[in-house]
Coordinates of C-alpha atoms and ligand atoms in Angstrom, one line a residue:
X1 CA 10.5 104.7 136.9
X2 CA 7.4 105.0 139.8
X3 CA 8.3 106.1 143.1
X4 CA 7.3 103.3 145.2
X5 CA 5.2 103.4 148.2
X6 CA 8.2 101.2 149.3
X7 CA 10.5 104.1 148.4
X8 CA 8.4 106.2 150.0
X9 CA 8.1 105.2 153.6
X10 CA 11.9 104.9 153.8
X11 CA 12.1 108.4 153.5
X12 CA 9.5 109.2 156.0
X13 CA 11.7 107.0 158.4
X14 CA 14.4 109.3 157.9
X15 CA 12.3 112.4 157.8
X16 CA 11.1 111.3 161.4
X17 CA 14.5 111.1 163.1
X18 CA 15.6 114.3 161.1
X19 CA 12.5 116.2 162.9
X20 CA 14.0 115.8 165.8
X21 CA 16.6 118.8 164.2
X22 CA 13.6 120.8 163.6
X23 CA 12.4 120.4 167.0
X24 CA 15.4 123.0 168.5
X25 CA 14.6 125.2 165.7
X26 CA 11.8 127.6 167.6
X27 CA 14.6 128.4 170.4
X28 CA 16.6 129.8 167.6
X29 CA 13.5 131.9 166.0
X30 CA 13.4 133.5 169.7
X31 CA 16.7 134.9 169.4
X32 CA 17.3 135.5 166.0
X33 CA 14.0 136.6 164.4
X34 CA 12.3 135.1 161.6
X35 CA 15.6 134.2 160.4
X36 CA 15.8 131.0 161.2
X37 CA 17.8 128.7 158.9
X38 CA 19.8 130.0 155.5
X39 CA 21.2 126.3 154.6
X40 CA 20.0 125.2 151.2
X41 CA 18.1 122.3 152.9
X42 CA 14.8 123.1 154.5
X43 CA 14.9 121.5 157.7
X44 CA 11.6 119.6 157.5
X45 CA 12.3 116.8 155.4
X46 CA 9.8 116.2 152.2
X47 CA 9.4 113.8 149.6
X48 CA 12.1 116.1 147.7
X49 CA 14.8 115.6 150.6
X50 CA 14.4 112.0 150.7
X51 CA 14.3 110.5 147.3
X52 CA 16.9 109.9 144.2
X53 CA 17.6 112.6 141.3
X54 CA 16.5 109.8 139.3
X55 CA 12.9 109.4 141.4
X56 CA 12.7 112.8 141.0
X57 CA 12.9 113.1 137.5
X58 CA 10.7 110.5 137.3
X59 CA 7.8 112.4 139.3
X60 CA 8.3 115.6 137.5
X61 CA 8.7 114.0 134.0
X62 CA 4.9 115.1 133.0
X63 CA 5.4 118.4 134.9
X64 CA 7.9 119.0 132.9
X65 CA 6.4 117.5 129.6
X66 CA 3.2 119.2 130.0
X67 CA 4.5 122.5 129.3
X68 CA 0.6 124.3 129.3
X69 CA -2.3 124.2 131.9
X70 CA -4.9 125.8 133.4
X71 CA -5.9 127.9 136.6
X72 CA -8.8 128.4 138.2
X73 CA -9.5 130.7 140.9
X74 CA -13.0 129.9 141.9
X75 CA -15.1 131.4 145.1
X76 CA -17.5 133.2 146.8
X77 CA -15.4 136.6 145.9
X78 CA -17.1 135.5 142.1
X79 CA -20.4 137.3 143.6
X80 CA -19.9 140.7 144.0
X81 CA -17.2 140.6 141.1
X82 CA -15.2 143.1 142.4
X83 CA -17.8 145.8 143.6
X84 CA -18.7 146.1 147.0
X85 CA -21.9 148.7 148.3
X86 CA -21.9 149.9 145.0
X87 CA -18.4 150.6 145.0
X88 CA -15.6 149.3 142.5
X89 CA -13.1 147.6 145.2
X90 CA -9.1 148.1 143.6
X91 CA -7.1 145.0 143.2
X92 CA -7.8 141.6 142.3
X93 CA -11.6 139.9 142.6
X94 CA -10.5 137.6 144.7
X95 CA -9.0 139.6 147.6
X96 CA -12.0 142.2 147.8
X97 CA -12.6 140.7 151.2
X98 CA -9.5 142.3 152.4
X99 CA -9.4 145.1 150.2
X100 CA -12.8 146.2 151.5
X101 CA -12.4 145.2 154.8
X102 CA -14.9 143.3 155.0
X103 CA -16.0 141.7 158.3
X104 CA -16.1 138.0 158.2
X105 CA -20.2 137.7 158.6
X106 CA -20.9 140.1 155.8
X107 CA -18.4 137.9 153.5
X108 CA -19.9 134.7 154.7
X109 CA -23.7 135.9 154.2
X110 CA -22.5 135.3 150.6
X111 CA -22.3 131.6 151.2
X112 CA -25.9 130.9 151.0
X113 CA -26.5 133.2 147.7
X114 CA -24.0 130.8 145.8
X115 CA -25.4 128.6 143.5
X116 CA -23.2 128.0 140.6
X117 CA -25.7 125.6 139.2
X118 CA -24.3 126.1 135.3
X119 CA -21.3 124.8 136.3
X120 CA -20.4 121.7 134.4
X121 CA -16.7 120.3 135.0
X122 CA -17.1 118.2 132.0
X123 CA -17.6 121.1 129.9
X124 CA -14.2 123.4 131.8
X125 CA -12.0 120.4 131.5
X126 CA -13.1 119.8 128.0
X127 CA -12.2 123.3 127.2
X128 CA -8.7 123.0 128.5
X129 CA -8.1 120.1 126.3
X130 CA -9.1 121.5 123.2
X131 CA -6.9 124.7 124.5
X132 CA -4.0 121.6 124.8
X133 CA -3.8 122.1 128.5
X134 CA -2.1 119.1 129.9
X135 CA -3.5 119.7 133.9
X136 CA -6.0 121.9 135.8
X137 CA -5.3 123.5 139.3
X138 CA -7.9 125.1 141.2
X139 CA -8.4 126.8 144.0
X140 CA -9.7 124.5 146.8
X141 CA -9.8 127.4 149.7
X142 CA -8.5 131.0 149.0
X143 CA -7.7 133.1 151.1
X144 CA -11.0 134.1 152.0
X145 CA -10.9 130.8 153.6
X146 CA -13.9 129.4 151.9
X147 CA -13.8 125.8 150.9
X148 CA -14.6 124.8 147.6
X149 CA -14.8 121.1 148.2
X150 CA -17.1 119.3 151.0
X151 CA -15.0 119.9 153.6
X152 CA -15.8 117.3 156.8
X153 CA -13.5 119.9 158.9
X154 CA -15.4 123.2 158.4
X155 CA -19.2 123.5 157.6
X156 CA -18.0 126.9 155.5
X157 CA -17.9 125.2 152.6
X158 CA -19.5 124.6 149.0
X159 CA -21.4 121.8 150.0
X160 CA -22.9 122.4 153.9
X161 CA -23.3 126.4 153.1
X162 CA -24.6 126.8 150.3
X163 CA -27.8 125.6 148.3
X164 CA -25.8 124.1 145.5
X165 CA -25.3 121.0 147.3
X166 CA -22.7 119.4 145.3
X167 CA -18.3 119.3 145.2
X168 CA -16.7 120.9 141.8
X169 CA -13.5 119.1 143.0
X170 CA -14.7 115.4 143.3
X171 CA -16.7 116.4 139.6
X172 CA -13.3 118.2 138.4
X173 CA -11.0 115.0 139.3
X174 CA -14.0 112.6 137.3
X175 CA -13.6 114.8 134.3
X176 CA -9.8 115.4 134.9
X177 CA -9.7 111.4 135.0
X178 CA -12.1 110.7 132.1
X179 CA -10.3 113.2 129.8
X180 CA -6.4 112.1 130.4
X181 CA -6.2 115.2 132.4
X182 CA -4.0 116.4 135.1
X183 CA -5.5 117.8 138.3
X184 CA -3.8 119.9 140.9
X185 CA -5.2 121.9 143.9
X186 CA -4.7 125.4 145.1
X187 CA -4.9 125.5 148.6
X188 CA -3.8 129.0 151.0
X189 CA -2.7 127.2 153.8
X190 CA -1.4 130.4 156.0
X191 CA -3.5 133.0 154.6
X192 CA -7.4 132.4 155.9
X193 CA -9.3 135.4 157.0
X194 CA -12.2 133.5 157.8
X195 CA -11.0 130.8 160.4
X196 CA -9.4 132.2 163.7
X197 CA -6.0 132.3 163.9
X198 CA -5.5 132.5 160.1
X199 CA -3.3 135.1 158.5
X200 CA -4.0 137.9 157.2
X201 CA -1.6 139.6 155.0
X202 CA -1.5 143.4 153.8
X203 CA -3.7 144.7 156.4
X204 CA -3.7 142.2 159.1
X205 CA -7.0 141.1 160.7
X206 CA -9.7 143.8 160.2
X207 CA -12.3 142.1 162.7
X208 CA -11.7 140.6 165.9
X209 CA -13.4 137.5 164.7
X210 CA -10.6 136.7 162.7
X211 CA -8.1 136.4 166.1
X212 CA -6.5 133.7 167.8
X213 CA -3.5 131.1 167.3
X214 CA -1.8 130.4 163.9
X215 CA -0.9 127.0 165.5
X216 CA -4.6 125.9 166.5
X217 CA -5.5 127.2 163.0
X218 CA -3.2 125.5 161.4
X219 CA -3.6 122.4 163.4
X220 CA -7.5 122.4 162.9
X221 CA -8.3 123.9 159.9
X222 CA -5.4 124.2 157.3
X223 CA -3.7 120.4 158.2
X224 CA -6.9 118.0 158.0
X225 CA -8.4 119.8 155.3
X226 CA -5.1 119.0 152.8
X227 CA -5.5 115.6 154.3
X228 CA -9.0 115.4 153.2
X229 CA -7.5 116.9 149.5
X230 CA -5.1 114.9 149.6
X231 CA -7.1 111.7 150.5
X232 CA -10.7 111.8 148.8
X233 CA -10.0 113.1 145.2
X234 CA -8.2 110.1 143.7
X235 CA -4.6 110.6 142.5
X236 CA -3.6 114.8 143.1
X237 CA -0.8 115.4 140.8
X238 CA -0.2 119.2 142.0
X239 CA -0.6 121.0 145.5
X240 CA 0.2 124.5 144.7
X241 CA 0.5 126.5 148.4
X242 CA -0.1 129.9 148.4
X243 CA 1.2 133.2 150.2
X244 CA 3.5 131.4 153.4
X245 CA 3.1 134.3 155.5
X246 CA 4.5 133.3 159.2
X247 CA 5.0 129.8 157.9
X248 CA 8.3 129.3 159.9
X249 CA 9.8 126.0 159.8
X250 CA 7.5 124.3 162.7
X251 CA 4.1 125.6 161.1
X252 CA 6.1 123.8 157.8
X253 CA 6.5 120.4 159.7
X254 CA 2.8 120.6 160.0
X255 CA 2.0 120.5 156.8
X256 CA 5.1 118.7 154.7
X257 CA 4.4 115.3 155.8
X258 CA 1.0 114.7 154.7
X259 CA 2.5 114.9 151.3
X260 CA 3.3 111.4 151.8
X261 CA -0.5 110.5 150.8
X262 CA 0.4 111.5 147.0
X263 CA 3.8 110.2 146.9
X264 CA 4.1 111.3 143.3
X265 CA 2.5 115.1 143.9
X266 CA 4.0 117.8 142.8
X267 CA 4.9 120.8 144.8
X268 CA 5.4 124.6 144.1
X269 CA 7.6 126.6 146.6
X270 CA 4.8 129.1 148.5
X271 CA 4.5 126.1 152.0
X272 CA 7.6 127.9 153.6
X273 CA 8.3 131.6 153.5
X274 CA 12.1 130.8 152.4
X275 CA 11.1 129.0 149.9
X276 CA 12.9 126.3 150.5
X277 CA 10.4 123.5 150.0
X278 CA 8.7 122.6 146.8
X279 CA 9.7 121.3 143.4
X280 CA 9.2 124.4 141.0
X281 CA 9.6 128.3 141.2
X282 CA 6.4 130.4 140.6
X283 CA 7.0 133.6 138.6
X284 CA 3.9 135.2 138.9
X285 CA 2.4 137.7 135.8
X286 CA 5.8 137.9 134.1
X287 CA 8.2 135.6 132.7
X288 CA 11.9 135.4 133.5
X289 CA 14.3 137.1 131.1
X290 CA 16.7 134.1 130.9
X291 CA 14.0 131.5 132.1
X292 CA 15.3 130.0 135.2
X293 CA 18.3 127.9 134.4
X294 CA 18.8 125.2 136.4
X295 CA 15.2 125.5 138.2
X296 CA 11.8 123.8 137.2
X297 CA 9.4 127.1 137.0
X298 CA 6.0 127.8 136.1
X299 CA 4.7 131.5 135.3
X300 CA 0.9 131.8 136.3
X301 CA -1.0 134.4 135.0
X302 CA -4.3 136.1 134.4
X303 CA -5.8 136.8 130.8
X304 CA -7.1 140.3 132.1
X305 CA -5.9 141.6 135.6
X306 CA -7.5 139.7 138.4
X307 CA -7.5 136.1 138.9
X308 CA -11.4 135.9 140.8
X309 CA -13.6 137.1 138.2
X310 CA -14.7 140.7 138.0
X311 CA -17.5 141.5 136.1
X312 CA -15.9 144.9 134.8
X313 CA -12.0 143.9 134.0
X314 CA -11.8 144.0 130.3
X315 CA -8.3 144.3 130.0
X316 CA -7.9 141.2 128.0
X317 CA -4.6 140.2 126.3
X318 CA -4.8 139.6 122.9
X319 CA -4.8 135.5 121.8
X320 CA -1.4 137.0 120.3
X321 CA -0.3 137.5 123.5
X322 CA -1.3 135.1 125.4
X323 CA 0.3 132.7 122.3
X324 CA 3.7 133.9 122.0
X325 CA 3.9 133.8 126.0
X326 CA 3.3 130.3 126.1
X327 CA 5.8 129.9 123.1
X328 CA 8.3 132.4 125.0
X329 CA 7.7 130.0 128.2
X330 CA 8.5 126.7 126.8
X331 CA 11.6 128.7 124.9
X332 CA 13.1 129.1 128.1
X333 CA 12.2 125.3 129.9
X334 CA 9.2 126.7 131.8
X335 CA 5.4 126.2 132.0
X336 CA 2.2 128.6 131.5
X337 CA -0.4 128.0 133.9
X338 CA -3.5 130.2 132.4
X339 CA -5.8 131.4 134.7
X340 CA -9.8 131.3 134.4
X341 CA -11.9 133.2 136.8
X342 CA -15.5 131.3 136.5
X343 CA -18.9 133.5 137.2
X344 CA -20.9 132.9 140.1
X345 CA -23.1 130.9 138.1
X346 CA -20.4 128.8 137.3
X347 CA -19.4 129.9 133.8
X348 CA -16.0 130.9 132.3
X349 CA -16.1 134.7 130.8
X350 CA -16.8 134.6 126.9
X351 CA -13.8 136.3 126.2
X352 CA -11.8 133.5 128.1
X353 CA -13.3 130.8 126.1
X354 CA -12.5 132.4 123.0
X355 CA -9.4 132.7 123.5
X356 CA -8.3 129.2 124.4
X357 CA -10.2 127.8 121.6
X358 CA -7.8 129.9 119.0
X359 CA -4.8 128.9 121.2
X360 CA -6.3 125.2 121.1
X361 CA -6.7 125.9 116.9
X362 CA -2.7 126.4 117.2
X363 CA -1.8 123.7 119.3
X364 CA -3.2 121.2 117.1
X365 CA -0.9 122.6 114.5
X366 CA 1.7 123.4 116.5
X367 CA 1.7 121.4 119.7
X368 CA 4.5 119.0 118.8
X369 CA 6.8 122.2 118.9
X370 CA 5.7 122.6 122.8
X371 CA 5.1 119.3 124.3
X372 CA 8.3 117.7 125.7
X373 CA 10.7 120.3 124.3
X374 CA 13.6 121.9 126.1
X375 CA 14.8 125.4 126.4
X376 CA 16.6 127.2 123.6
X377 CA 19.9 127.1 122.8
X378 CA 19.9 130.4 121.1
X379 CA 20.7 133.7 123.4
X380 CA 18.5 135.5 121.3
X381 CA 16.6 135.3 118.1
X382 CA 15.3 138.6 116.2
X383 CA 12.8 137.0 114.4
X384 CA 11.2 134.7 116.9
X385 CA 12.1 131.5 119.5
X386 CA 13.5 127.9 119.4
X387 CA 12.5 125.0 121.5
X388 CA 14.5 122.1 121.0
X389 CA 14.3 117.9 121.2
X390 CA 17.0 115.9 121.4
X391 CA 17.2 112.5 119.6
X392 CA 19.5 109.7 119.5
X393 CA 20.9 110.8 116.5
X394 CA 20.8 114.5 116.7
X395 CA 18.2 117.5 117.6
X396 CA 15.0 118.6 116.5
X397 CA 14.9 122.6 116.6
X398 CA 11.6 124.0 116.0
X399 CA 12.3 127.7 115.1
X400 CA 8.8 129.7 115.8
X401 CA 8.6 132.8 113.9
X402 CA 6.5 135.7 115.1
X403 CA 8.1 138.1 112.0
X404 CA 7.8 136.1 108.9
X405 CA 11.1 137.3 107.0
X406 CA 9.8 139.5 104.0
X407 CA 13.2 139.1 102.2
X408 CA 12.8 135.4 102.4
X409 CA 15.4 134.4 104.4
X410 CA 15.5 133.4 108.2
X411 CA 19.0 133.5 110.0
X412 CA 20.0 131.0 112.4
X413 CA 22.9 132.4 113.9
X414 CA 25.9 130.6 115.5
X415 CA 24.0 127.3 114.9
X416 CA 27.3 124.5 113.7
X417 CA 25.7 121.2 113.2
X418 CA 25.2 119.7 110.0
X419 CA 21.6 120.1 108.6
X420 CA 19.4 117.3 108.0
X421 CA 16.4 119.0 106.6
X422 CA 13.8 121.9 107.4
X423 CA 10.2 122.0 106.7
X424 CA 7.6 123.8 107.9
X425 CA 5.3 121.9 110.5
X426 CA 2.4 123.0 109.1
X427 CA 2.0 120.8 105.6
X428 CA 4.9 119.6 105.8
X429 CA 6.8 121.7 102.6
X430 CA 10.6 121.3 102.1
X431 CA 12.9 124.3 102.5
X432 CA 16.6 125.0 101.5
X433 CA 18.9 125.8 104.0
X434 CA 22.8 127.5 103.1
X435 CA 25.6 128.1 105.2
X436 CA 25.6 131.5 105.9
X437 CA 27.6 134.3 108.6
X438 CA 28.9 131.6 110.3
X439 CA 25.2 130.1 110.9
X440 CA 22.7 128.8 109.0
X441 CA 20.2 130.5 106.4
X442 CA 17.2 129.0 105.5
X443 CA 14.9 129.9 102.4
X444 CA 11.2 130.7 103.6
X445 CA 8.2 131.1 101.2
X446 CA 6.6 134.6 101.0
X447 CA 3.1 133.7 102.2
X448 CA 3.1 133.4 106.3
X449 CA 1.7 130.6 107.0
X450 CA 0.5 132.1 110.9
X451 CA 0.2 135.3 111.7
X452 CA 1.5 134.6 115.1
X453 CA 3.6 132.1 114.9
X454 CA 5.1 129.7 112.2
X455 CA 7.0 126.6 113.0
X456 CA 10.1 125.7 111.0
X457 CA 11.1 122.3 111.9
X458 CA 14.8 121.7 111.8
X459 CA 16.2 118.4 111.7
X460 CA 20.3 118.8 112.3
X461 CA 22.7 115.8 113.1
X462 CA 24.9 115.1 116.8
X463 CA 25.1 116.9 119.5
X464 CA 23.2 121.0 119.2
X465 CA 26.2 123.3 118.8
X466 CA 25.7 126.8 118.6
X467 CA 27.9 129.8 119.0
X468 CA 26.2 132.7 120.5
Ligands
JFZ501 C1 -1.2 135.1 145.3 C2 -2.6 135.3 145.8 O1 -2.6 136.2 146.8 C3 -3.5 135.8 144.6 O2 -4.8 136.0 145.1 C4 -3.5 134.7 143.6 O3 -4.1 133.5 144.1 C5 -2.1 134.5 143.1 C6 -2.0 133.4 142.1 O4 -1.2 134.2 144.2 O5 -0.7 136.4 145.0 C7 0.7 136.6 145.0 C8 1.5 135.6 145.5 C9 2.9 135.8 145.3 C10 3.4 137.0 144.7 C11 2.5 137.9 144.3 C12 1.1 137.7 144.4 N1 4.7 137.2 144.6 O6 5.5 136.3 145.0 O7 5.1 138.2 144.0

């Protein structure tokens, strides 16, 4: 089921006389702090606060399909790659204005040395495809408050400052469209050392330049520019908000309601700094234990240790890695959102692209064991992890196996139903499967079939009942 436009603007009746709540709330900040409101409800009303459970299952039903996509943090910081007067700058690329302290004209006379002209989104979003990413989200202004799109609001952007002349976003959402592709946008709404009035976390502001009201910025910069994002690009299926610093619940009301131009986006929780806005949790660089029952998450990560590129990080994870994460992920109901930090010149790092091409070589084999699939039932597996489908008549368990048993035999602990059949997913070969320990043992051949992971599709009847 769609969420209608209909739908919609009956919440955003309600969300206008509940405003009227949110109006006494700045009183309150006075006296108590920051503090402000520790009910489970976020006073500002969304989309999420006015519609069914059923409308929002509906809306999240690819998010939550999609299981694999890709990030792209994408700027001016791609230029000096993480080295500033000749110095390596610590900490990610894409900060190195703040971590350099760098005054806001020195970081804009970058602006007209960009010229990205071998980007080609055709090319980016074909990659992520192959890779079996479902969506894209890119950065549309980091924190450096640069926007990558042509911006109507502020001339420091892609298309007015620089010489490329042209918008990777509208390009992106073509290709995104063309492709069957998903496309979300990254946008730091609080943070923006650029603009006056923006924040500045870490440090502060470092140059008077970067002074003046949060509200005006806010009002000037931040809230027409999501409304031109959220307005010019064609359907948005993610806004992923970054960094809420100061975003108390009246800077929140600025913002919230002009998610009513994408009445099916999907939110993460960084628009308010209590989190409580937003459809999905954001573990970021690690993945939850337990995966976060009860929650729709999404870890993001980098392949080596910055998000903005940096011509000198070669920490790379391994395609291992970066496999059995994704694997790990979906084995505990969550998403992967890969990042890619493109050059200057517009190009994703070699060792980027190979990588996703080998994870794109196992999700052809293996992709069925991802899409759509649900957390494990299993507490714990020695050998590997289990993603799970239910059907009408019973479960699909798809058992991935990072140690190929060398005895022959994988356990299945605790697991009661009866068995309908195993195979392996890759050709298709029948295996036999015993009762055994009060679970199930089933007979594997000695040859692995994948070094990282093998999928052993079980087939068992009614309703998944395991003991752990
Ligand atoms: C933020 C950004 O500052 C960073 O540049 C990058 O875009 C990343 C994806 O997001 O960094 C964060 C945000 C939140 C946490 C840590 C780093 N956090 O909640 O731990």
């Amino acid at each position: 089921m769609k969420i209608s436009r209909r739908d919609f603007s009956r919440g955003c009746a309600i969300a206008t006389t509940a405003l009227v709540v949110g109006e006494a709330l700045p009183v309150l900040a006075q006296v108590e702090g920051e503090h402000i409101d520790t009910s489970s409800k976020h006073p500002v009303p969304s989309i999420q606060d006015t519609e069914t459970p059923a409308q929002k299952d509906a809306r999240l039903k690819w998010f939550r399909e999609a299981r694999f996509g890709m990030f792209i943090h994408w700027g001016l910081y791609a230029i000096p790659a993480g080295r500033w007067n000749g110095q390596e700058v610590p900490g990610i690329g894409e900060w190195i204005m703040n971590r350099a302290s760098i005054p806001v004209a020195d970081y804009k006379a970058l602006a007209p040395k960009f010229n990205p002209t071998q980007f080609n989104a055709a090319e980016i979003v074909g990659l992520a495809k192959e890779a079996g990413m479902k969506y894209i989200v890119i950065t549309s202004k980091h924190h450096d408050g640069f926007a990558m799109f042509h911006s109507r609001v502020s001339t420091y952007n892609i298309y007015d400052a620089t010489p490329f002349k042209r918008d990777p976003l509208k390009e992106l959402a073509e290709a995104c469209r063309k492709e069957g592709l998903k496309l979300g946008f990254y946008y730091s709404q609080a943070q923006d050392w650029h603009h006056p009035g923006g924040a500045a976390a870490r440090t502060g502001h470092w140059d008077p330049a970067q002074d003046g009201s949060m509200d005006d910025y806010l009002d000037q910069v931040a809230v027409p520019q999501v409304k031109e994002l959220l307005s010019n690009y064609g359907p948005i299926s993610i806004l992923w908000w970054d960094t809420p610093k100061d975003m108390i619940p009246s800077r929140v009301q600025k913002l919230l309601p002009l998610l009513k131009l994408q009445p099916d986006i999907v939110t993460n929780n960084r628009l308010d700094k209590d989190k409580k806005t937003g459809d999905f949790s954001t573990p970021e660089q690690k993945i939850p234990a337990t995966g976060l029952p009860g929650e729709d998450w999404e870890t993001c990560m980098t392949m080596n240790t910055t998000w903005g590129y940096k011509s000198f990080d070669e920490k790379w994870k391994s395609t291992e890695t970066l496999l059995r994460n994704l694997i790990d992920i979906a084995s505990k109901g969550g998403n992967y959102l890969l990042n890619v930090g493109p050059t200057s010149e517009g190009l994703i790092p070699a060792p980027s692209v190979e990588r996703l091409e080998a994870i794109g070589r196992w999700m052809k084999v293996n992709g069925e064991a991802i899409y759509g699939t649900t957390a494990s039932p299993f507490k714990e597996l020695a050998w590997g992890r289990c993603t799970t489908k239910a059907e009408p008549q019973g479960a699909t368990l798809y058992l991935h196996v990072f140690d190929w048993p060398r005895d022959g035999h994988l356990l299945l602990p605790g697991l009661k139903n009866e068995v309908q059949s195993a195979s392996l997913l890759s050709g298709g070969a029948r295996l036999a499967v015993e009762a055994r320990d009060g679970g199930i043992q089933i007979t594997t051949p000695a040859s692995c079939p994948d070094p990282i992971s093998s999928t052993v599709v079980l087939k068992v009847k009614g309703a998944l009942d395991v003991r752990n």
